[in-house]
CSV table of C-alpha atoms and ligand atoms in Angstrom, one decimal:
chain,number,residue,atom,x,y,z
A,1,UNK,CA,11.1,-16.3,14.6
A,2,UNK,CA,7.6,-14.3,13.8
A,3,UNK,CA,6.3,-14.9,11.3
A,4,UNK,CA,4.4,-12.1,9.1
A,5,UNK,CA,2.3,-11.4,5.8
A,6,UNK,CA,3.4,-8.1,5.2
A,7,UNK,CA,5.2,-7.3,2.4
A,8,UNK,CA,8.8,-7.3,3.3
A,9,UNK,CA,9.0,-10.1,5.8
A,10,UNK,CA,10.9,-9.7,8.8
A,11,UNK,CA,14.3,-8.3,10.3
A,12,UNK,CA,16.2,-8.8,13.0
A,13,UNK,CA,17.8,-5.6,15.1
A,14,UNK,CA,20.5,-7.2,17.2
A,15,UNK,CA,18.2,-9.6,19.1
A,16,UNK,CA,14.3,-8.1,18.2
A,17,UNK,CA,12.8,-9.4,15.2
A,18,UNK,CA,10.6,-6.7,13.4
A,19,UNK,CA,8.7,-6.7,10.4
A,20,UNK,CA,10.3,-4.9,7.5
A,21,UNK,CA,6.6,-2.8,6.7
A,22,UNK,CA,7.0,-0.7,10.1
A,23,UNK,CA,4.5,2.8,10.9
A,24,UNK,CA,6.4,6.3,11.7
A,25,UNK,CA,4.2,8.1,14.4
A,26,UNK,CA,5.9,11.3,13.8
A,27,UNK,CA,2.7,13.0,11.8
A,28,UNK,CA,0.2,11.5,14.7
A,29,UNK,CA,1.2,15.2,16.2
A,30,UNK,CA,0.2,18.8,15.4
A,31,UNK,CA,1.5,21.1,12.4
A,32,UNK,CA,4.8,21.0,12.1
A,33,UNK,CA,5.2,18.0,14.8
A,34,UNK,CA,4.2,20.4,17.5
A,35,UNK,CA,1.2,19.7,20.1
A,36,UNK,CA,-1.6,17.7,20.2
A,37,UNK,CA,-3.2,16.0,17.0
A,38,UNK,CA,-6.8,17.7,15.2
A,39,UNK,CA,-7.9,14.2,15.7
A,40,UNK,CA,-7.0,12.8,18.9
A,41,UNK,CA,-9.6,9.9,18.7
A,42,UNK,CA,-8.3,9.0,14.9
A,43,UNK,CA,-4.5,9.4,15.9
A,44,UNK,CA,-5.3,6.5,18.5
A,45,UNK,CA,-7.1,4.5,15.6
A,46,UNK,CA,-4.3,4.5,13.3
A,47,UNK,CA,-2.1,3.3,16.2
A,48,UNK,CA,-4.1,0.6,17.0
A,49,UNK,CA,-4.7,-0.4,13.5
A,50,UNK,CA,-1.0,-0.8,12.6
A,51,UNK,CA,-0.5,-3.3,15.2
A,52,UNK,CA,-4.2,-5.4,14.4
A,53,UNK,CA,-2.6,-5.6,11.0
A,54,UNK,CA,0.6,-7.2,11.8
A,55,UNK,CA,3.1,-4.1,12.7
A,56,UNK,CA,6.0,-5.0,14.8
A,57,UNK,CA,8.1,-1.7,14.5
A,58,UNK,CA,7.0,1.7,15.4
A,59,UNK,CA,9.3,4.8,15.3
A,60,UNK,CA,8.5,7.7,17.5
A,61,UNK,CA,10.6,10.1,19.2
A,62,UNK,CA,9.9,12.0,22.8
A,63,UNK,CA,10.4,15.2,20.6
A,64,UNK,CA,7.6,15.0,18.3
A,65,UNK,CA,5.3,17.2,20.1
A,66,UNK,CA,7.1,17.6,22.3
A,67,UNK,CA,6.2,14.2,24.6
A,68,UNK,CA,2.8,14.0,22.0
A,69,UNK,CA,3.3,10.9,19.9
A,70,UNK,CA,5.0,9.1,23.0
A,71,UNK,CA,2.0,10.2,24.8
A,72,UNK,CA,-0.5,8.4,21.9
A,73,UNK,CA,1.3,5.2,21.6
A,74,UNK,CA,1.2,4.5,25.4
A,75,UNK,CA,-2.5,5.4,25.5
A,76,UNK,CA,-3.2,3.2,22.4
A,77,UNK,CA,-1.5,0.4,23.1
A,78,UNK,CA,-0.1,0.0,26.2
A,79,UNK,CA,0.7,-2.7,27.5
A,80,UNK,CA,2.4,-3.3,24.3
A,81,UNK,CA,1.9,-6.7,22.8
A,82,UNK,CA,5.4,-8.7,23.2
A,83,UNK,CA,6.4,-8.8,19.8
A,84,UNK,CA,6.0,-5.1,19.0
A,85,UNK,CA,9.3,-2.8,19.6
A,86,UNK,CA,8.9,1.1,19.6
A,87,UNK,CA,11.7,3.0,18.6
A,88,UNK,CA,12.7,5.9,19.6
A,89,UNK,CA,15.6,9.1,19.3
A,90,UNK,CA,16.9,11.4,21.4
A,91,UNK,CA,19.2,14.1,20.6
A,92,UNK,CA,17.1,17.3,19.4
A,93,UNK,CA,14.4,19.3,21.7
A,94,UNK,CA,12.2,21.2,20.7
A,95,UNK,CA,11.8,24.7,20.9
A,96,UNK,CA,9.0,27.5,21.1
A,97,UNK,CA,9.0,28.1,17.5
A,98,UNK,CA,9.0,23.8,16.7
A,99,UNK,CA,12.9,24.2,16.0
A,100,UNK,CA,15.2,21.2,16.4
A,101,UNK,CA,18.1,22.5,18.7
A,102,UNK,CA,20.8,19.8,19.8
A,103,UNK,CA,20.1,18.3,23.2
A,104,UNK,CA,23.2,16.0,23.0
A,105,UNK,CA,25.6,16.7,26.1
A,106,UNK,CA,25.4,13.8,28.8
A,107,UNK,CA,22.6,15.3,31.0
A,108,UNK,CA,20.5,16.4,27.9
A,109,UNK,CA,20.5,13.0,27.0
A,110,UNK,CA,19.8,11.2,29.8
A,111,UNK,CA,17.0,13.5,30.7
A,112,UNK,CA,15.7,12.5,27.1
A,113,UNK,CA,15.9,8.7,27.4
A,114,UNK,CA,14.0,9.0,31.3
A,115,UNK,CA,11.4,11.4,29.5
A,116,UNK,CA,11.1,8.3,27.0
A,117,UNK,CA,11.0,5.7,29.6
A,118,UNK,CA,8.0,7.3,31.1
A,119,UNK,CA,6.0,8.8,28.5
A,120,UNK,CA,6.2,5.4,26.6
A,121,UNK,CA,5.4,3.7,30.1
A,122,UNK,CA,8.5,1.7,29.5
A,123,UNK,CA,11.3,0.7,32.3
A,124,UNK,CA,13.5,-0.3,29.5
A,125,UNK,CA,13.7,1.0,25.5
A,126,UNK,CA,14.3,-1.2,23.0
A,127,UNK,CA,16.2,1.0,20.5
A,128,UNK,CA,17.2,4.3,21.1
A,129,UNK,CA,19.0,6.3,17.9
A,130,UNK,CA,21.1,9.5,18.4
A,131,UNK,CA,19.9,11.9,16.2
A,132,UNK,CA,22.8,14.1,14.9
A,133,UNK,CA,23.0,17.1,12.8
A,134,UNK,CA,20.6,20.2,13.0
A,135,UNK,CA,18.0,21.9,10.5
A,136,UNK,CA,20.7,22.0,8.1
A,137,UNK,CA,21.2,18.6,7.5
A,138,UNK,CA,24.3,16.4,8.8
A,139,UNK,CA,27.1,17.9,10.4
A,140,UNK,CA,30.6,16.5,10.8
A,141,UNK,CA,30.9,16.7,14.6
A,142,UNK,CA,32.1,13.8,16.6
A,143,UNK,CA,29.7,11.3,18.1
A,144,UNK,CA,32.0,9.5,20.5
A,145,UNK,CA,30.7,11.4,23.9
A,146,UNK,CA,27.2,11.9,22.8
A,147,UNK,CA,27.2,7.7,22.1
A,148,UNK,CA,29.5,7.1,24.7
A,149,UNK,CA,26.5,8.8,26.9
A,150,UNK,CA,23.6,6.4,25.4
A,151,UNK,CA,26.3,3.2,25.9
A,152,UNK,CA,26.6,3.7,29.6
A,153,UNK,CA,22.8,4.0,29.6
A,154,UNK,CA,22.4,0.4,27.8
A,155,UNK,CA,25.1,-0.6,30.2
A,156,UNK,CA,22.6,0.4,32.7
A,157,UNK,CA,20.3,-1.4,31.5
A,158,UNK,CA,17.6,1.2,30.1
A,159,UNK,CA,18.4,0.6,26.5
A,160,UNK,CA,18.5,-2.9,24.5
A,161,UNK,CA,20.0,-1.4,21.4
A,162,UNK,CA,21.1,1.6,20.1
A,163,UNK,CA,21.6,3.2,16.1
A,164,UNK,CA,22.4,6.2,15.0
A,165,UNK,CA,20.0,9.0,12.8
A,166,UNK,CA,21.4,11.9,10.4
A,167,UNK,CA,24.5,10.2,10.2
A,168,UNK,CA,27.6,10.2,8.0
A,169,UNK,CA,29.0,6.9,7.0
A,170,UNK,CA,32.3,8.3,9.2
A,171,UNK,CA,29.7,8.8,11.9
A,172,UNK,CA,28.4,5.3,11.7
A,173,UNK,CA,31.8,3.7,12.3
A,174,UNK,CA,32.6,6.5,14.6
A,175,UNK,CA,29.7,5.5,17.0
A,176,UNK,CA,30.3,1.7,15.9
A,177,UNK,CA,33.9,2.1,17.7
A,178,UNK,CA,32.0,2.6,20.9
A,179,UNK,CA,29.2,0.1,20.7
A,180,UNK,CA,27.3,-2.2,18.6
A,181,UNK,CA,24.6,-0.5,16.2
A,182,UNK,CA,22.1,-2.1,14.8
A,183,UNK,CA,20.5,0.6,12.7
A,184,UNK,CA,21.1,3.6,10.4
A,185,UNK,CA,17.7,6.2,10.3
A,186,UNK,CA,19.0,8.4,7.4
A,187,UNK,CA,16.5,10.6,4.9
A,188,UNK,CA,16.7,8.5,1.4
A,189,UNK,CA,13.6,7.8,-1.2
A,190,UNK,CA,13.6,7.2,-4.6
A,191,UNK,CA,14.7,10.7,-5.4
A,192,UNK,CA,17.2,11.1,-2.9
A,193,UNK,CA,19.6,8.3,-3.0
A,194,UNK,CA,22.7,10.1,-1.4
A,195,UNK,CA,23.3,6.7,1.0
A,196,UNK,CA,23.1,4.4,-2.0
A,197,UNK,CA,26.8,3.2,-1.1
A,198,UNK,CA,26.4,3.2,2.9
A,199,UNK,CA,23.1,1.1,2.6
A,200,UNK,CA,25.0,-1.6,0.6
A,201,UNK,CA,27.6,-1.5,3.6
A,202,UNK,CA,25.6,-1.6,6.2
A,203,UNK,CA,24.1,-4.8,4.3
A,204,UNK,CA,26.7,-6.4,4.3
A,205,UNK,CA,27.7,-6.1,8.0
A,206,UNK,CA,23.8,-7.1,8.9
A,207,UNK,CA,22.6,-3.3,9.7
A,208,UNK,CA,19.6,-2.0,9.0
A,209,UNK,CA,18.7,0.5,7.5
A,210,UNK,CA,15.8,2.5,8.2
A,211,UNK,CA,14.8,5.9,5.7
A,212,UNK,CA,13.1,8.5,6.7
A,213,UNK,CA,10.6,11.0,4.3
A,214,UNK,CA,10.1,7.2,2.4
A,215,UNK,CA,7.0,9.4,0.7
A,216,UNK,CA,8.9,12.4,0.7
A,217,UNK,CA,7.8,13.5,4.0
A,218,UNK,CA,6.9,17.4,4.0
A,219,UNK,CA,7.5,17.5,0.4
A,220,UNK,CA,5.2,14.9,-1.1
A,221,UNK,CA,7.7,12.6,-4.0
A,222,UNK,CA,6.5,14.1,-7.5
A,223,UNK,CA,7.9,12.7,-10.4
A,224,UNK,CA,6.5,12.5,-13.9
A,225,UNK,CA,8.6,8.8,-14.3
A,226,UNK,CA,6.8,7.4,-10.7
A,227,UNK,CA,3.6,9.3,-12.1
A,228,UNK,CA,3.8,6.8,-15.3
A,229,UNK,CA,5.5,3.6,-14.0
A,230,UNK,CA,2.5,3.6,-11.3
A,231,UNK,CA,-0.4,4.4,-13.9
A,232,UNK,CA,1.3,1.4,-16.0
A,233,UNK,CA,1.8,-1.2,-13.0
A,234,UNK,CA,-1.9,0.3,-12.1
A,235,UNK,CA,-0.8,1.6,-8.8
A,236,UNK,CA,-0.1,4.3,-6.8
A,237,UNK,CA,3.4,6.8,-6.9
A,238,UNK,CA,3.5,5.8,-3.4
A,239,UNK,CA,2.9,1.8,-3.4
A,240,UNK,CA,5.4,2.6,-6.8
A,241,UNK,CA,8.1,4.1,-3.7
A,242,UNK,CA,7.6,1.6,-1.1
A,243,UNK,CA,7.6,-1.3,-3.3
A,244,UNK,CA,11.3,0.4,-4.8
A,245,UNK,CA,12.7,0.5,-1.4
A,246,UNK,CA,11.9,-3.1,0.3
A,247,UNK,CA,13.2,-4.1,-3.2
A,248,UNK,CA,16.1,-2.0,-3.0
A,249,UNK,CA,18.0,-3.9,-0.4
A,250,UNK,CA,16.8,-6.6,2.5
A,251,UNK,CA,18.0,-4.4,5.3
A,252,UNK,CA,15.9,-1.4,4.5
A,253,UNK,CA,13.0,-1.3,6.7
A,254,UNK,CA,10.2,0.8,6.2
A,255,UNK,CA,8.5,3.1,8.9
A,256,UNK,CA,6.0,5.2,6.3
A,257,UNK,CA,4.4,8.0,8.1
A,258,UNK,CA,0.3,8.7,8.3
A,259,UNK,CA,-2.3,10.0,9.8
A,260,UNK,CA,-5.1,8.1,8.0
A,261,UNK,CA,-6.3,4.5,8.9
A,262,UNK,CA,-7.3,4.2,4.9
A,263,UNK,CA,-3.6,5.4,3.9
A,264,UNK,CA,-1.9,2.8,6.7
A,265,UNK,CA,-4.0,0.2,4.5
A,266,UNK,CA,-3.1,1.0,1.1
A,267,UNK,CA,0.0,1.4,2.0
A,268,UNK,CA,0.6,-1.7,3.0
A,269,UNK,CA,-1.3,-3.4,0.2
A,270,UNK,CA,1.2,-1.2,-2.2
A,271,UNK,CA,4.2,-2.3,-1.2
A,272,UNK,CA,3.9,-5.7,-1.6
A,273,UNK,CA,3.9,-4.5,-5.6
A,274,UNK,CA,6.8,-6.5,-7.5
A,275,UNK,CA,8.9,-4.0,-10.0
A,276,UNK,CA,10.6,-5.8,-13.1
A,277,UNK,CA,13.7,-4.9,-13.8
A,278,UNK,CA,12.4,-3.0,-16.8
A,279,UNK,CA,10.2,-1.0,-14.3
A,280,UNK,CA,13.6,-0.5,-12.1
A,281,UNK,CA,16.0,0.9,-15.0
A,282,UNK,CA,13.0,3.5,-15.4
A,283,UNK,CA,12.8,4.5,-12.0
A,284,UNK,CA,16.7,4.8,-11.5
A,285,UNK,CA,16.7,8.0,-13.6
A,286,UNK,CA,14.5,9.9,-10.7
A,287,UNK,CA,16.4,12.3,-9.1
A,288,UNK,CA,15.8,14.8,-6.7
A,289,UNK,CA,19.1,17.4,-5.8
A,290,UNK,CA,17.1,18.9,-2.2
A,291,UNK,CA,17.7,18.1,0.9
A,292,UNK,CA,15.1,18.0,3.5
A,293,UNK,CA,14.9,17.0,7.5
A,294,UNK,CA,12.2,16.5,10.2
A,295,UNK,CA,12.3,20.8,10.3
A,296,UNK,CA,10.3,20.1,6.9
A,297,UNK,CA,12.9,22.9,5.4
A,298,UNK,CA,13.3,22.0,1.5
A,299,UNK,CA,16.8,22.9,1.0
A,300,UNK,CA,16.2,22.5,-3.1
B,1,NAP,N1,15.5,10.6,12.2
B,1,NAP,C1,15.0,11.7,11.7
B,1,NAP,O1,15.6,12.8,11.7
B,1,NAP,C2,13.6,11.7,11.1
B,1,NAP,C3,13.1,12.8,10.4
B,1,NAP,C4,11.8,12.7,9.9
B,1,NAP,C5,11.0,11.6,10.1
B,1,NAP,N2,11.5,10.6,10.8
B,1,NAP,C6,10.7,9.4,11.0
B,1,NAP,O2,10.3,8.9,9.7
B,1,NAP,C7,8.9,8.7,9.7
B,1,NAP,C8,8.4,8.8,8.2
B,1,NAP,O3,8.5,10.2,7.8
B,1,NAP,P1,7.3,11.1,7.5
B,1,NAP,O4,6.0,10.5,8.1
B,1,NAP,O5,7.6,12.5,7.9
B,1,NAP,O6,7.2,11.1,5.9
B,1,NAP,P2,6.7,10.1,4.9
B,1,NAP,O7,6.5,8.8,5.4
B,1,NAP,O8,7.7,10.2,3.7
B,1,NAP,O9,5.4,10.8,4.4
B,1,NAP,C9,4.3,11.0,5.2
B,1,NAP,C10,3.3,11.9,4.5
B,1,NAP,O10,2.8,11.1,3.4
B,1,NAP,C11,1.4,11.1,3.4
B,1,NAP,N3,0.9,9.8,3.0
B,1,NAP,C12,1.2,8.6,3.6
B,1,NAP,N4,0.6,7.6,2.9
B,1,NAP,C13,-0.2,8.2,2.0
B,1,NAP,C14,-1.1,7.7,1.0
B,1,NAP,N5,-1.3,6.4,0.9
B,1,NAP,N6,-1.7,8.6,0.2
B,1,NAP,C15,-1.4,9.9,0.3
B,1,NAP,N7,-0.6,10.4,1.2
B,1,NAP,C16,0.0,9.6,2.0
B,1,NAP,C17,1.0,11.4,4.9
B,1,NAP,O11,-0.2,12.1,4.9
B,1,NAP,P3,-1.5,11.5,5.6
B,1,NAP,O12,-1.3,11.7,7.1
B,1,NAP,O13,-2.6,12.3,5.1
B,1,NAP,O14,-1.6,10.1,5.2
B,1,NAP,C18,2.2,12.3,5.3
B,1,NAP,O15,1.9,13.7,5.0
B,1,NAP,C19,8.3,9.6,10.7
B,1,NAP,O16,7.1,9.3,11.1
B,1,NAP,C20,9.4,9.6,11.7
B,1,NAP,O17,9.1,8.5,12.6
B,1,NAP,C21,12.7,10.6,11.3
């Protein structure tokens, strides 16, 4: 077992142990998660940074860029130290005007895991997740081909583990019927708790749960209740929103996106925060009724 002092402690996806405080690469790209980075030299930095301080688990996706943030975390830190496992999704592409269009019939998705493989500099992927839905949101469409597809591709050999991202709890035991997940990457925060029953039962079968836009993503959290709990507790709203979510459940793992080596550190430091109950009854009355997904459209 590795051992860690980041807030959060570890967890284990199927048979990789990561720690619970992981880094989302998706902002390492361009505007809007197209091309290259204003800062290619600090992008590299904050890679290398998350691993000197302990990070096990980086999220990243072969479509953020397109091929970009792949392309930064093999040219940071390849070859990867042993214990670190970058996760990755396939399932969207990108297009000229940095839509998300589905890429999820059988070729699509192969192509996407090889173009993974080799921009990571990988011959096998730890964790791939099937990214559903579309700008919208989720979509009730069947995932039984489209996981059936990434399966064979484990049974290949190139994958360890697979989970599944944008997905409805019929979804989740949809794809489960086909093979084992081991996580569920859903949008949820403390304003946008629309998985608060799935993440209890996924906890309770050992999943984890991984939520994206923990900050808010493209729509920074703002809340007059975080604003004043984290003046109070002498933090910040977003040590306030990290510290809610490792506390909200031990399978929730965290994989906070940023560009900024001096955010990656407070971030860290915040989330090890310890919220009272008190400070929890005042937080449950945040809501937020938008919807928002990696197209950074605020459905509000
Ligand atoms: N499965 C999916 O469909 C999906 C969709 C979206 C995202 N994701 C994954 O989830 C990860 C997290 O999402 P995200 O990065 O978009 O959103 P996020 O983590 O909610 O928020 C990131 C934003 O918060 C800012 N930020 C972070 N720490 C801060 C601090 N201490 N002070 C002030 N601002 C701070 C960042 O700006 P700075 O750069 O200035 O710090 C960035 O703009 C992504 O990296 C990606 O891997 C998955």
């Amino acid at each position: 077992m590795v051992s860690t002092s980041l807030p959060g402690g570890t967890w284990t996806l199927g048979d990789l142990t990561v720690t619970r405080f992981g880094y989302g690469a998706m902002q390492l790209a361009g505007p809007w998660v197209m091309g290259p980075p204003a800062d290619h030299h600090g992008a590299l930095a904050v890679l290398r940074e998350a691993v000197e301080l302990g990070i096990t688990h980086i999220d990243t996706a072969d479509a953020y860029g397109p091929h970009v943030t792949n392309r930064l975390i093999r040219e940071a830190l390849h070859p990867y130290p042993r214990d670190l496992h970058v996760v990755t999704k396939v399932g969207a592409d990108r297009d000229a005007q940095g839509g998300w269009p589905p890429a999820r019939d059988p070729a699509a998705l192969r192509r996407a895991v090889h173009d993974n493989l080799r921009n990571l500099g990988l011959d096998v992927l730890d964790l791939v997740n099937l990214r559903l839905g579309d700008a919208e949101g989720r979509r009730p469409e069947s995932v039984a081909e489209a996981f059936g597809t990434l399966a064979d591709l484990r049974r290949d050999g190139l994958i360890r583990h697979l989970g599944v991202s944008n997905a409805t709890a019929e979804q989740v035991a949809e794809a489960r019927a086909v093979a084992p997940v081991v996580c569920v990457q859903n949008m949820y925060n403390l304003a946008h708790r629309d998985d608060d029953e799935l993440i209890d039962t996924l906890a309770a079968d050992g999943i984890a749960y991984v939520p994206f836009f923990p900050l808010g993503g493209f729509s920074p959290l703002q809340s007059s209740t975080l604003s004043s709990v984290a003046t109070r507790l002498g933090a910040t709203p977003m040590a306030v929103a990290l510290a809610w979510l490792l506390q909200r459940s031990p399978n929730i793992l965290l994989i906070p996106g940023t560009s900024s080596v001096t955010h990656l550190r407070e971030n860290i430091a915040g989330a090890g925060l310890v919220l009272t109950p008190g400070d929890l009854d005042e937080l449950s009355v945040i809501r937020w009724a938008g919807t928002a997904d990696e197209s950074g459209v605020d459905h509000r």
